[in-house]
mmCIF file of C-alpha atoms in Angstrom:
data_model
loop_
_atom_site.group_PDB
_atom_site.id
_atom_site.type_symbol
_atom_site.label_atom_id
_atom_site.label_comp_id
_atom_site.label_asym_id
_atom_site.label_seq_id
_atom_site.Cartn_x
_atom_site.Cartn_y
_atom_site.Cartn_z
ATOM 1 C CA MET A 1 67.899 -24.783 -239.086
ATOM 2 C CA ARG A 2 67.718 -26.006 -235.507
ATOM 3 C CA LEU A 3 69.682 -29.122 -236.460
ATOM 4 C CA ILE A 4 72.492 -27.047 -237.975
ATOM 5 C CA VAL A 5 72.727 -24.866 -234.875
ATOM 6 C CA THR A 6 72.814 -27.962 -232.653
ATOM 7 C CA LEU A 7 75.570 -29.527 -234.750
ATOM 8 C CA ILE A 8 77.656 -26.338 -234.655
ATOM 9 C CA LEU A 9 77.174 -26.132 -230.887
ATOM 10 C CA LEU A 10 78.263 -29.749 -230.460
ATOM 11 C CA LEU A 11 81.299 -29.082 -232.669
ATOM 12 C CA PHE A 12 82.386 -26.167 -230.479
ATOM 13 C CA ILE A 13 81.793 -28.186 -227.301
ATOM 14 C CA ALA A 14 83.958 -30.993 -228.682
ATOM 15 C CA ALA A 15 86.661 -28.505 -229.684
ATOM 16 C CA GLY A 16 86.568 -27.031 -226.178
ATOM 17 C CA ILE A 17 86.940 -30.456 -224.593
ATOM 18 C CA VAL A 18 89.897 -31.273 -226.843
ATOM 19 C CA LEU A 19 91.487 -27.881 -226.155
ATOM 20 C CA GLY A 20 91.090 -28.366 -222.420
ATOM 21 C CA ALA A 21 92.522 -31.884 -222.528
ATOM 22 C CA LEU A 22 95.550 -30.859 -224.569
ATOM 23 C CA ASN A 23 96.306 -27.890 -222.295
ATOM 24 C CA ALA A 24 96.122 -29.466 -218.847
ATOM 25 C CA ASP A 25 99.340 -27.849 -217.545
ATOM 26 C CA LEU A 26 98.940 -25.454 -214.638
ATOM 27 C CA ILE A 27 99.623 -21.746 -215.066
ATOM 28 C CA GLY A 28 100.148 -19.444 -212.103
ATOM 29 C CA TYR A 29 98.538 -15.996 -212.026
ATOM 30 C CA ASP A 30 99.586 -13.383 -209.489
ATOM 31 C CA LEU A 31 96.612 -11.069 -208.956
ATOM 32 C CA GLY A 32 98.352 -8.818 -206.449
ATOM 33 C CA PHE A 33 96.367 -9.952 -203.436
ATOM 34 C CA THR A 34 96.397 -13.683 -204.173
ATOM 35 C CA ARG A 35 98.023 -16.253 -206.436
ATOM 36 C CA VAL A 36 95.860 -18.576 -208.519
ATOM 37 C CA GLU A 37 96.955 -21.667 -210.433
ATOM 38 C CA LEU A 38 94.656 -22.815 -213.210
ATOM 39 C CA PRO A 39 94.968 -25.267 -216.081
ATOM 40 C CA LYS A 40 95.630 -23.548 -219.410
ATOM 41 C CA GLY A 41 92.276 -24.605 -220.821
ATOM 42 C CA ALA A 42 90.367 -23.242 -217.814
ATOM 43 C CA ALA A 43 92.332 -19.980 -217.951
ATOM 44 C CA LEU A 44 91.511 -19.606 -221.642
ATOM 45 C CA LEU A 45 87.844 -20.363 -221.027
ATOM 46 C CA LEU A 46 87.742 -17.910 -218.112
ATOM 47 C CA ALA A 47 89.330 -15.175 -220.246
ATOM 48 C CA LEU A 48 86.804 -15.886 -223.008
ATOM 49 C CA VAL A 49 83.845 -15.683 -220.621
ATOM 50 C CA ILE A 50 85.111 -12.478 -218.978
ATOM 51 C CA GLY A 51 85.647 -10.884 -222.397
ATOM 52 C CA TRP A 52 82.212 -11.968 -223.544
ATOM 53 C CA LEU A 53 80.569 -10.533 -220.409
ATOM 54 C CA LEU A 54 82.485 -7.246 -220.576
ATOM 55 C CA GLY A 55 81.715 -6.886 -224.285
ATOM 56 C CA GLY A 56 78.026 -7.558 -223.663
ATOM 57 C CA LEU A 57 77.957 -5.084 -220.780
ATOM 58 C CA THR A 58 79.637 -2.432 -222.926
ATOM 59 C CA ALA A 59 77.180 -2.985 -225.778
ATOM 60 C CA TRP A 60 74.211 -2.911 -223.409
ATOM 61 C CA LEU A 61 75.338 0.293 -221.726
ATOM 62 C CA GLY A 62 75.968 1.933 -225.095
ATOM 63 C CA VAL A 63 72.553 1.018 -226.434
ATOM 64 C CA SER A 64 70.689 1.894 -223.247
ATOM 65 C CA SER A 65 72.413 5.286 -222.944
ATOM 66 C CA LYS A 66 71.580 6.011 -226.596
ATOM 67 C CA HIS A 67 67.927 5.136 -225.956
ATOM 68 C CA ARG A 68 67.841 7.360 -222.847
ATOM 69 C CA ARG A 69 69.310 10.248 -224.839
ATOM 70 C CA LEU A 70 66.766 9.761 -227.648
ATOM 71 C CA ARG A 71 63.863 9.581 -225.181
ATOM 72 C CA ARG A 72 65.076 12.740 -223.463
ATOM 73 C CA ARG A 73 65.259 14.581 -226.815
ATOM 74 C CA ALA A 74 61.829 13.299 -227.821
ATOM 75 C CA SER A 75 60.236 14.306 -224.526
ATOM 76 C CA SER A 76 61.838 17.767 -224.591
ATOM 77 C CA GLY A 77 60.594 18.197 -228.164
ATOM 78 C CA ALA A 78 57.096 17.191 -227.075
ATOM 79 C CA ASP A 79 57.262 19.645 -224.135
ATOM 80 C CA LYS A 80 58.296 22.466 -226.467
ATOM 81 C CA ALA A 81 55.445 21.605 -228.830
ATOM 82 C CA LYS A 82 52.925 21.675 -225.955
ATOM 83 C CA THR A 83 54.283 24.977 -224.666
ATOM 84 C CA SER A 84 54.156 26.652 -228.090
ATOM 85 C CA SER A 85 50.625 25.382 -228.837
ATOM 86 C CA ALA A 86 49.368 26.426 -225.384
ATOM 87 C CA GLY A 87 50.746 29.958 -225.827
ATOM 88 C CA ALA A 88 49.117 30.459 -229.231
#
């Protein structure tokens, strides 16, 4: 299994190197406060990394907020159970 994962990783690294070599032209980006010129391959890689990070952050925030909400419900349910058993 580890060999297959390593081979797939090497395949994607090779594809990335080829993609970067074939797209070496510079592209200018105007960000409003500065102008950046990057090779096409680097711009594509940067967009991929930013998308990956933002997607991971979104997933993490969604899961962690769901867990907080579930813990809050569980603790309020436990408090209600303690209150009702103490009053009886």
